[in-house]
mmCIF file of C-alpha atoms and ligand atoms in Angstrom:
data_model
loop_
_atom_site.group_PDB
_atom_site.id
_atom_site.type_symbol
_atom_site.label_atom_id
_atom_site.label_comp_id
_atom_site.label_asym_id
_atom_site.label_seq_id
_atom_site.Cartn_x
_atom_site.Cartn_y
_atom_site.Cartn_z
ATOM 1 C CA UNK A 863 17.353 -10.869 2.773
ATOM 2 C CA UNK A 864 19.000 -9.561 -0.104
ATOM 3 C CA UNK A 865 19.584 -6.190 -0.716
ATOM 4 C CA UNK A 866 20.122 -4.509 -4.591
ATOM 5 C CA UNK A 867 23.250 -3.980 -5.449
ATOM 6 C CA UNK A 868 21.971 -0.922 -7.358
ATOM 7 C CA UNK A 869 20.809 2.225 -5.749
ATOM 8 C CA UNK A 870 17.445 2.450 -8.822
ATOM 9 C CA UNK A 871 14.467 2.355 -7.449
ATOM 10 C CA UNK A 872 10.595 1.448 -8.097
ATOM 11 C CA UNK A 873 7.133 1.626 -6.911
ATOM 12 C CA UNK A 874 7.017 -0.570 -3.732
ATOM 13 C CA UNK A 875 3.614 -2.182 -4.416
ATOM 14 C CA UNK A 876 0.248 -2.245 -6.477
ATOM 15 C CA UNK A 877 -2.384 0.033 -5.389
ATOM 16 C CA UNK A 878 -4.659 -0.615 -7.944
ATOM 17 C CA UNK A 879 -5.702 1.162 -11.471
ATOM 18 C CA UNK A 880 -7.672 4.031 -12.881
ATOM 19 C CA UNK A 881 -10.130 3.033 -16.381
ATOM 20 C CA UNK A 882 -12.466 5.287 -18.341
ATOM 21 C CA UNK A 883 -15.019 4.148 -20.783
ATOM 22 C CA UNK A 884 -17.994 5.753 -22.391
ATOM 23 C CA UNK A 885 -20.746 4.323 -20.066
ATOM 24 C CA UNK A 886 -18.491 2.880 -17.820
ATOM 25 C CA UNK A 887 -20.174 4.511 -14.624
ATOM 26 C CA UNK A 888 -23.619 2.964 -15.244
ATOM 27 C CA UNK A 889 -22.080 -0.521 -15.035
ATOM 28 C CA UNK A 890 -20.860 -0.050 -11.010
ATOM 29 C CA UNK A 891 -23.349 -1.960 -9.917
ATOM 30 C CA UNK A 892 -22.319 -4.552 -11.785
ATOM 31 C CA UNK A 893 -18.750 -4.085 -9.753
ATOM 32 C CA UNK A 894 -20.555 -3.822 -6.296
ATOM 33 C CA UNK A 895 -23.269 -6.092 -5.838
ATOM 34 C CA UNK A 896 -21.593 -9.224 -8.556
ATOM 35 C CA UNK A 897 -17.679 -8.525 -8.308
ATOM 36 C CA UNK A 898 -17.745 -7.579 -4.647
ATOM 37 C CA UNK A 899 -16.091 -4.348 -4.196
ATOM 38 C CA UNK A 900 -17.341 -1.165 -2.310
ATOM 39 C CA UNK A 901 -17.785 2.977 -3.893
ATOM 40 C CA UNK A 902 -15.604 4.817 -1.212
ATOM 41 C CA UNK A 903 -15.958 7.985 -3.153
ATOM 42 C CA UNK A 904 -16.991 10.086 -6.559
ATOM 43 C CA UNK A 905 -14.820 12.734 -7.435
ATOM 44 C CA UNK A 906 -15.922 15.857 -8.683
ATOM 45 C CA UNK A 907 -15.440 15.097 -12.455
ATOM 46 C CA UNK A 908 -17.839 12.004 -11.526
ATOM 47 C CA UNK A 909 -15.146 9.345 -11.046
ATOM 48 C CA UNK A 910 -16.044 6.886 -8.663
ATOM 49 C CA UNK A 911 -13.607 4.879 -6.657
ATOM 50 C CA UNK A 912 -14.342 1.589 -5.480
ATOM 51 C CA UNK A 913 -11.869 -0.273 -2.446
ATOM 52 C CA UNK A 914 -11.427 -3.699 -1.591
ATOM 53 C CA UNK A 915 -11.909 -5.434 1.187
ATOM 54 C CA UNK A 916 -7.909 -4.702 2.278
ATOM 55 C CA UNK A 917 -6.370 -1.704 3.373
ATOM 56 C CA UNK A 918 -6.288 0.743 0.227
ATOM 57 C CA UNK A 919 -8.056 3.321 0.207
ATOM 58 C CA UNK A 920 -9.124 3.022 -3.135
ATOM 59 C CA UNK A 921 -8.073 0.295 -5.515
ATOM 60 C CA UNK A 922 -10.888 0.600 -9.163
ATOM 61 C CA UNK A 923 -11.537 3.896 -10.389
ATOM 62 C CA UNK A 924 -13.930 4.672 -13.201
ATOM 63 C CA UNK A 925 -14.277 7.209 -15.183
ATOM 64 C CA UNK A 926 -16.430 8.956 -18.043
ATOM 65 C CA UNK A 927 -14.514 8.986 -21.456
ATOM 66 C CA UNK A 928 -15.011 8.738 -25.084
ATOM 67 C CA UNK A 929 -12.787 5.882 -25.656
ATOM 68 C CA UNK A 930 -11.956 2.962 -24.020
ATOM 69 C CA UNK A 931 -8.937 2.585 -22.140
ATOM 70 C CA UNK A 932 -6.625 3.282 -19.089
ATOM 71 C CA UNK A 933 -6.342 6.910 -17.250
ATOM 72 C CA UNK A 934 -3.738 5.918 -14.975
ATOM 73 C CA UNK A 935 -2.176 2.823 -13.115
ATOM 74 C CA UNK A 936 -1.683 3.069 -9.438
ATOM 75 C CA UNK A 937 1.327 2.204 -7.303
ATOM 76 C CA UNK A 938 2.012 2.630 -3.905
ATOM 77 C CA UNK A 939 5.823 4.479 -2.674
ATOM 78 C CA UNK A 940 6.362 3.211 1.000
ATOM 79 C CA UNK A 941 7.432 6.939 2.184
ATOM 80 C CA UNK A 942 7.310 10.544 0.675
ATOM 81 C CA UNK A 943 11.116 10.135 0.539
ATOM 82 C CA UNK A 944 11.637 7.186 -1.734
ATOM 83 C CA UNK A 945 8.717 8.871 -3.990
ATOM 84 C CA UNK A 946 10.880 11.978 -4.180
ATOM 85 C CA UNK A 947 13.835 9.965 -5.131
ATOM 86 C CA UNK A 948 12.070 8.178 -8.118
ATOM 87 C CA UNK A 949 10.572 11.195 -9.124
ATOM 88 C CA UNK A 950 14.332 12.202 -9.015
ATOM 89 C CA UNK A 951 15.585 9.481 -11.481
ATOM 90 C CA UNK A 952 13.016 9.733 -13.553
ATOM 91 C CA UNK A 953 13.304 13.345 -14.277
ATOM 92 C CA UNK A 954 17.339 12.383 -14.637
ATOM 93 C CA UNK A 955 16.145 9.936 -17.216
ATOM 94 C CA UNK A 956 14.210 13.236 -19.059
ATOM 95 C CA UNK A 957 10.913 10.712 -18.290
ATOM 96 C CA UNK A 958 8.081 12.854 -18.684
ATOM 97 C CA UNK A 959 6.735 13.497 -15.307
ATOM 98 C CA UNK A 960 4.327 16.001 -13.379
ATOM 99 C CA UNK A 961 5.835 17.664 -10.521
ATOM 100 C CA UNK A 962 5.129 15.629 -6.933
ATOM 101 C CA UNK A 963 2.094 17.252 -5.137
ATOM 102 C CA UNK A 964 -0.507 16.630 -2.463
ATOM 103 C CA UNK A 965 -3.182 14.919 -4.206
ATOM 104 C CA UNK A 966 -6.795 15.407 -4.213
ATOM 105 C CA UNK A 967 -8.098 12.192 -5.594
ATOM 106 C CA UNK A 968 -10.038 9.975 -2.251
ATOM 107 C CA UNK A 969 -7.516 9.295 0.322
ATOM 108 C CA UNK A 970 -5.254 12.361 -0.239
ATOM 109 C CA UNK A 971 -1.421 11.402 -0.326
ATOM 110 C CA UNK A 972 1.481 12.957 -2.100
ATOM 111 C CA UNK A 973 2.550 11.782 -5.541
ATOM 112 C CA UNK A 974 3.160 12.416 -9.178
ATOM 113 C CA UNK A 975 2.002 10.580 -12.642
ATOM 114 C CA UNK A 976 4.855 9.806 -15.394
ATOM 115 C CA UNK A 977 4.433 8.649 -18.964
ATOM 116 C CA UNK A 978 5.687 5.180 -20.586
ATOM 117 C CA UNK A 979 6.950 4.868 -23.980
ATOM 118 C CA UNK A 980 4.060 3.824 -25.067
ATOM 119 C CA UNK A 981 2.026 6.869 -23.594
ATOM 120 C CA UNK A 982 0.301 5.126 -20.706
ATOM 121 C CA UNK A 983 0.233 7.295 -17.384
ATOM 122 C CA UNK A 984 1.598 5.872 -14.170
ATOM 123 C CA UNK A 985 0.727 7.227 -10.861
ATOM 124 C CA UNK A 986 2.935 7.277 -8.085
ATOM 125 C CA UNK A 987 1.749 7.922 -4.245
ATOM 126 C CA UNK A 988 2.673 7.612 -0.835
ATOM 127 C CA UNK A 989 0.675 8.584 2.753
ATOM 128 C CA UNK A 990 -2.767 7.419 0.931
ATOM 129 C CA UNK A 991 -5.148 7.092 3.877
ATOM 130 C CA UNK A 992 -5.101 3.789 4.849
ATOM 131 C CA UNK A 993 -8.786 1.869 5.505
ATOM 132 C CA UNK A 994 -8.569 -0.246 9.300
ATOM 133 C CA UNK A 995 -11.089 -2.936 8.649
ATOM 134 C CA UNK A 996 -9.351 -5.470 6.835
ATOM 135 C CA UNK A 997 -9.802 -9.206 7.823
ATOM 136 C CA UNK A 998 -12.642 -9.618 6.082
ATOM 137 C CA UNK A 999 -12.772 -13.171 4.749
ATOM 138 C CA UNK A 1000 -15.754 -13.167 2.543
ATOM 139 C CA UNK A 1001 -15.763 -13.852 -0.918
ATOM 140 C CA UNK A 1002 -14.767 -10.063 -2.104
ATOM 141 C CA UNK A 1003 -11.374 -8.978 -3.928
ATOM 142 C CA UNK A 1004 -8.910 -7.914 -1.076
ATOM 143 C CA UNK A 1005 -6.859 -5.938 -3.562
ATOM 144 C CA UNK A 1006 -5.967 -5.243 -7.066
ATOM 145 C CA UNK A 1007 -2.965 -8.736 -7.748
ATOM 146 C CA UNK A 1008 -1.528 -7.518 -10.904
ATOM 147 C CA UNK A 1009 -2.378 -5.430 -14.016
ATOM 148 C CA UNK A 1010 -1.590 -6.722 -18.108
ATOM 149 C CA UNK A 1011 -1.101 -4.459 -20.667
ATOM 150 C CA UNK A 1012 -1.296 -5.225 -24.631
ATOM 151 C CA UNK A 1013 2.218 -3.654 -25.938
ATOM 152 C CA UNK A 1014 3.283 -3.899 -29.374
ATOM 153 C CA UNK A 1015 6.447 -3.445 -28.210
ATOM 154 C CA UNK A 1016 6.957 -5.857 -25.634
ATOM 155 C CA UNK A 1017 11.099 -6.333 -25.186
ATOM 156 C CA UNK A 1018 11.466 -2.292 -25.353
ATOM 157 C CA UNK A 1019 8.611 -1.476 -22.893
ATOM 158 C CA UNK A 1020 9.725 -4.335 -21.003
ATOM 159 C CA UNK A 1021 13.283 -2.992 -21.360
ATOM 160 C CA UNK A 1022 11.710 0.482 -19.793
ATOM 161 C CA UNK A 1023 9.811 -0.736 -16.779
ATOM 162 C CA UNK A 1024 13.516 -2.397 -15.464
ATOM 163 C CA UNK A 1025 15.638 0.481 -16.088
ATOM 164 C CA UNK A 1026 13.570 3.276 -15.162
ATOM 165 C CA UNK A 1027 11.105 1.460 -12.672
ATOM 166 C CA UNK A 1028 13.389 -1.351 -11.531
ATOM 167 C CA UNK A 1029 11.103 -4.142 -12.257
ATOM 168 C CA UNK A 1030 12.190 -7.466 -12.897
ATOM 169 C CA UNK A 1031 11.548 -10.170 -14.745
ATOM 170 C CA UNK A 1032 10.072 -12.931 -13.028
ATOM 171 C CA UNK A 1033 8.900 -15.226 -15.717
ATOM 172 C CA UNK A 1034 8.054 -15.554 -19.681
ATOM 173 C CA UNK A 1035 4.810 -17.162 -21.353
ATOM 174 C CA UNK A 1036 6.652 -18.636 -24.603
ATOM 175 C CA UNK A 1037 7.700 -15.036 -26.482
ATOM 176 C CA UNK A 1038 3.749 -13.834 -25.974
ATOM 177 C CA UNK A 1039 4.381 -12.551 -22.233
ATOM 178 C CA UNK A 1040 6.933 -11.528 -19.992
ATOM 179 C CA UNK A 1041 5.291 -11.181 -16.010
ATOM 180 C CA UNK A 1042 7.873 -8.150 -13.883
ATOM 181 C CA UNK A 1043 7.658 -7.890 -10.250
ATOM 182 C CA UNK A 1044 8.245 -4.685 -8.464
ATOM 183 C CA UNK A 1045 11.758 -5.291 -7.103
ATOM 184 C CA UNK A 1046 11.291 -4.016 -3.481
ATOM 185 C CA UNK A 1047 14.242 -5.127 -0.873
ATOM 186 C CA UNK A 1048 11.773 -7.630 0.823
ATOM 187 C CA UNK A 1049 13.095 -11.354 0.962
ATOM 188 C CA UNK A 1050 10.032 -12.405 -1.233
ATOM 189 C CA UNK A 1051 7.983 -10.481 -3.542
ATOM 190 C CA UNK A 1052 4.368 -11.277 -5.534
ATOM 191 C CA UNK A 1053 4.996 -13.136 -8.725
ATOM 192 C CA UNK A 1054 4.041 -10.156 -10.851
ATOM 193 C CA UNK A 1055 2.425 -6.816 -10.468
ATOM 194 C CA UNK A 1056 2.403 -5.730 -13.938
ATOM 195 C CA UNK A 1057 3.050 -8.280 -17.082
ATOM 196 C CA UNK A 1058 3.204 -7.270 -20.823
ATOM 197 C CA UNK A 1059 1.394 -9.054 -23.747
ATOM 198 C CA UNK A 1060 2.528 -9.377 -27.041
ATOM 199 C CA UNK A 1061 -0.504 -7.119 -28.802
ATOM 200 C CA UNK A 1062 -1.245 -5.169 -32.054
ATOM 201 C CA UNK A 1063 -1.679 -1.366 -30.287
ATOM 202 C CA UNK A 1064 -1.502 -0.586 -26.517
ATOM 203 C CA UNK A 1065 -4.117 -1.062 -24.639
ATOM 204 C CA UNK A 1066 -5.740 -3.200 -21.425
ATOM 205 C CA UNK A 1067 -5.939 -6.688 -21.236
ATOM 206 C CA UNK A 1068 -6.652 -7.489 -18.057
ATOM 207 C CA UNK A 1069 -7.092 -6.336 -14.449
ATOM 208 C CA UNK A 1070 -6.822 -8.952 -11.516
ATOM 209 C CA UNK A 1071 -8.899 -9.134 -8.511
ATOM 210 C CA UNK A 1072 -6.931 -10.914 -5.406
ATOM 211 C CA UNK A 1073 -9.704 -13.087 -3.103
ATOM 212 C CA UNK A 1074 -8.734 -13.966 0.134
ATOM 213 C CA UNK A 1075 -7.830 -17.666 -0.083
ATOM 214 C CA UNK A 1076 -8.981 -20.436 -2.916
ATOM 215 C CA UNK A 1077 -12.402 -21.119 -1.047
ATOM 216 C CA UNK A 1078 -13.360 -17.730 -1.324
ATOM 217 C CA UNK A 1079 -12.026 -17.493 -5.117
ATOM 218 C CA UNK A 1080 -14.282 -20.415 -5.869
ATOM 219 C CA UNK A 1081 -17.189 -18.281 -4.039
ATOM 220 C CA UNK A 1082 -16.798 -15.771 -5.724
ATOM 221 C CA UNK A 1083 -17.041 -17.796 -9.583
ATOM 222 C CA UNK A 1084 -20.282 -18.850 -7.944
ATOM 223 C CA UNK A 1085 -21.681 -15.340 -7.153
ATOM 224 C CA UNK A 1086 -21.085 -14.495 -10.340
ATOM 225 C CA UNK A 1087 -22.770 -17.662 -12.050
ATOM 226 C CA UNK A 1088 -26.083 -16.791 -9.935
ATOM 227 C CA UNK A 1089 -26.086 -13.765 -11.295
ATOM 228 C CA UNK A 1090 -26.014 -15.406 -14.789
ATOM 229 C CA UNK A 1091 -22.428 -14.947 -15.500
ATOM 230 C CA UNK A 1092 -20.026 -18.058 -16.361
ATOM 231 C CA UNK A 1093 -16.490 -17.423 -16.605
ATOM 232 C CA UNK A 1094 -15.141 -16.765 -20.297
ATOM 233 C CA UNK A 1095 -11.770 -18.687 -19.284
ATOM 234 C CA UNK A 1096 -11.286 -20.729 -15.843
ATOM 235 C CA UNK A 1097 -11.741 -21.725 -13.255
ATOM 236 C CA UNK A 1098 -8.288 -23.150 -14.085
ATOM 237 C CA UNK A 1099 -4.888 -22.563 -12.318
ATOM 238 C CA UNK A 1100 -1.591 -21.020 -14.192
ATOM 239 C CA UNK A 1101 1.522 -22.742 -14.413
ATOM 240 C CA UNK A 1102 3.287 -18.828 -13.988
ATOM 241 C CA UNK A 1103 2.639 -17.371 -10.735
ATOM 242 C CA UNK A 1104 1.073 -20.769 -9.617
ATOM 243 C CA UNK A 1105 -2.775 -19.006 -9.487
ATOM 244 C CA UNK A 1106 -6.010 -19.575 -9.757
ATOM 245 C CA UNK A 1107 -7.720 -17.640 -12.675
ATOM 246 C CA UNK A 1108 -11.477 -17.216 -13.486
ATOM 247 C CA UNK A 1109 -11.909 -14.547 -16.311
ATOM 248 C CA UNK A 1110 -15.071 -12.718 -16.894
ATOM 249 C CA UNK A 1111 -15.902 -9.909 -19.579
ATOM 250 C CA UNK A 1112 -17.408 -6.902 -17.423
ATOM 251 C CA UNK A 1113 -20.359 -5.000 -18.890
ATOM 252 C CA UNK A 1114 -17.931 -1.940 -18.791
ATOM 253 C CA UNK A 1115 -16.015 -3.684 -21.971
ATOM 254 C CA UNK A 1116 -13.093 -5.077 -19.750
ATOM 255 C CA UNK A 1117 -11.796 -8.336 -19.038
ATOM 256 C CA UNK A 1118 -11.381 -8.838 -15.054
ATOM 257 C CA UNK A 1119 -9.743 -11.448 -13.172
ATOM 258 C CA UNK A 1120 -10.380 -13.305 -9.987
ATOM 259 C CA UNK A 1121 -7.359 -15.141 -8.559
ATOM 260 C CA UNK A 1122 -5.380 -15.816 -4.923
ATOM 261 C CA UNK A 1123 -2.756 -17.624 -3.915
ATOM 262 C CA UNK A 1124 -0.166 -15.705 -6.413
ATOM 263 C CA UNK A 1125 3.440 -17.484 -5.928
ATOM 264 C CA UNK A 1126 5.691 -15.585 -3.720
ATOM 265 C CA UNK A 1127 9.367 -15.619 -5.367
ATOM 266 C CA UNK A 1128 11.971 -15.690 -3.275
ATOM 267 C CA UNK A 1129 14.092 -12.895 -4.239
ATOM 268 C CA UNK A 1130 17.624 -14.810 -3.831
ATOM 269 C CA UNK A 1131 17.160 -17.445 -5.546
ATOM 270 C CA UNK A 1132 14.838 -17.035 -8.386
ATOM 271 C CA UNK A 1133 15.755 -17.292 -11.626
ATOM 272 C CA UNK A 1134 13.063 -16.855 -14.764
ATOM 273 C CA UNK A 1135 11.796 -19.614 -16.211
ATOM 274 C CA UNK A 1136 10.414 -19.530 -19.936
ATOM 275 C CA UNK A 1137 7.045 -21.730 -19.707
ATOM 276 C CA UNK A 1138 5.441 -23.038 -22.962
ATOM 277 C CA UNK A 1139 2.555 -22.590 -24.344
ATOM 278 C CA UNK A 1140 1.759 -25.387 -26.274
ATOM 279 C CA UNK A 1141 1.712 -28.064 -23.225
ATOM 280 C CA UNK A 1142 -2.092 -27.603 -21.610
ATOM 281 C CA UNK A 1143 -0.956 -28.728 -18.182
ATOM 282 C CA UNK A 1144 2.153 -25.686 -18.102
ATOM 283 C CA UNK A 1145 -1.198 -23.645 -19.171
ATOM 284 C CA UNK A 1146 -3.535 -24.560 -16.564
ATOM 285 C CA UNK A 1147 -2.216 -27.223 -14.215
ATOM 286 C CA UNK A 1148 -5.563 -27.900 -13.227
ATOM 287 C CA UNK A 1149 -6.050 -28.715 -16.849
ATOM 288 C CA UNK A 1150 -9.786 -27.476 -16.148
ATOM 289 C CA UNK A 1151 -9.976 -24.642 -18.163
ATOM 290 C CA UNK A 1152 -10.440 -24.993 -21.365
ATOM 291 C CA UNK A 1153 -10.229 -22.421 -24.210
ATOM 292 C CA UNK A 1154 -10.925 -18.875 -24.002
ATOM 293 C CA UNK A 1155 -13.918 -17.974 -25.194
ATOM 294 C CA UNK A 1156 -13.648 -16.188 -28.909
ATOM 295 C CA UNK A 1157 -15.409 -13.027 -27.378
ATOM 296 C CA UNK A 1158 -13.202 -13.055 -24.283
ATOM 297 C CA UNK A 1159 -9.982 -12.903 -26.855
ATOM 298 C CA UNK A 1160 -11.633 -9.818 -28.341
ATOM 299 C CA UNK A 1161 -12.035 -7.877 -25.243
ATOM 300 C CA UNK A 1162 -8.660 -9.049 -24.230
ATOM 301 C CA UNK A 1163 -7.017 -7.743 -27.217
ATOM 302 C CA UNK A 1164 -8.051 -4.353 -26.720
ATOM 303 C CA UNK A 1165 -9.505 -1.417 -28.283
ATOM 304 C CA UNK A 1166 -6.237 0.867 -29.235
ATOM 305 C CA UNK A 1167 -5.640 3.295 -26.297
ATOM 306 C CA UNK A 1168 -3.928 6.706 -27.920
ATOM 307 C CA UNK A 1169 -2.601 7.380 -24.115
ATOM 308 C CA UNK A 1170 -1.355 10.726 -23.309
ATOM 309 C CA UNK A 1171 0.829 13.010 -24.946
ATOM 310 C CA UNK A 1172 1.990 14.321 -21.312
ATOM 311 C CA UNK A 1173 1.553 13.555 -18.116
HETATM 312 FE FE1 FE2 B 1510 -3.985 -12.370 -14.754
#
């Protein structure tokens, strides 16, 4: 196991992400009876909160809004302790962040939201009730695997998220993507929790939905297909992070993932690799894919998210 040499430190894991849309509430049926996942909860400004089939209490949120976008993403602090001490360096750092509180969202908890540069809000939380029936092996998302952001500033934010959060880079797509892990003091970590694109304006690209195991991934492609919905990219397999990726274009105006199997690196001896872009099988070693759809690219790039001027 290796341990940091430096004392920074970041969220511990993904818990999952927060989106608002005008309309976007209508389409949760969409997100329970074709994507898989479950409503634990609406809030009482009408957010609903959907959970996987693992142990977070909550891991979609959607929410009412005039414009497209994020409200917050969602990680997980593995004790009220460490979140005080981030919310300690960040406030050193004169990050914009609210003041650590007991939260009333689903699932209670204690935590606090900061702002990026780039005005997106990150929520921080630890003691989240915890759901006891995991196992399940069907063909529904476990968890939220990793969220990716449009940034037109991608060495600078990416520059942010390591000195403030203590991310690191795992791998790069060409100069179009760089994929950061959350730099816990585990022996192995998941490939990437959070990875920046090269974009015109902020905004979401994509959110990833972790099945079980490859069986249930391919499952799940074919639940969608029944109900009438191909996948606008996959199934194909990427050469960073090693996963299996199925993209689909949700009627709530977002692009959303299905994958599994996301490479573990082994903290002590990974180094980032830079992987081309213009060799198909680095792309998709499966070299099943195929283009993108044109429409998928348009969701993917984003509708420009103004963010928040404070947390
Ligand atoms: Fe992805």
């Amino acid at each position: 196991m290796t341990q940091s040499i430096d004392t920074k430190i970041g969220p511990d894991f993904m818990r999952g992400i927060a989106m608002r849309a005008p309309g976007v509430t209508a389409t949760r049926g969409f997100y329970e009876k074709n994507w898989g996942l479950r409503t634990v909860a609406e809030g009482n400004d009408g957010t609903f909160y959907l959970r996987g089939t693992g142990s977070e209490h909550w891991v979609y949120a959607m929410r009412e809004d005039r414009d497209f976008g994020i409200d917050y993403v969602h990680f997980g602090m593995n004790t009220r302790s460490r979140l005080d001490a981030l919310h300690a360096q960040l406030q050193a750092a004169s990050i914009p962040v609210t003041a650590p509180a007991e939260l009333s969202t689903p699932g209670g908890g204690y935590g606090f939201t900061a702002l990026d540069p780039e005005g997106r809000r990150l929520r921080f939380s630890a003691d989240v009730a915890r759901h006891a029936d995991t196992g399940d092996e069907r063909a529904l998302p476990r968890k939220v695997s990793h969220v990716v952001l449009n940034t037109p500033a991608m060495e600078a934010t990416s520059a942010w998220y390591q000195e403030h959060l203590n991310f690191r880079v795992t791998d790069y797509s060409a100069d179009m993507m760089v994929f950061l892990r959350c730099a816990t003091d585990e022996a192995y970590s998941d490939h990437h929790c959070i990875a920046l694109n090269r974009a015109q304006y902020p905004s979401a690209n994509h959110v990833a939905f972790e099945m079980p195991s490859i069986d249930s991934f391919m499952r799940g492609i074919g639940r969608m297909k029944q109900a009438g919905q191909a996948p606008s990219w996959g199934p194909g397999r990427h050469g960073p992070g090693n996963n299996p990726f199925a993209y689909f274009v949700s009627p709530s105006g977002f692009v959303i993932e299905f994958t599994s199997e996301v490479h573990k690196v082994e903290e002590a001896t990974h180094a980032p690799e830079v992987w081309p872009r213009d060799v198909p099988e680095k792309m998709d070693t499966w070299m099943t894919a195929g283009p993108p759809t044109p429409a998928m690219r348009t969701v993917m790039a984003g509708r420009p998210d103004a963010g928040w001027q404070a947390p």
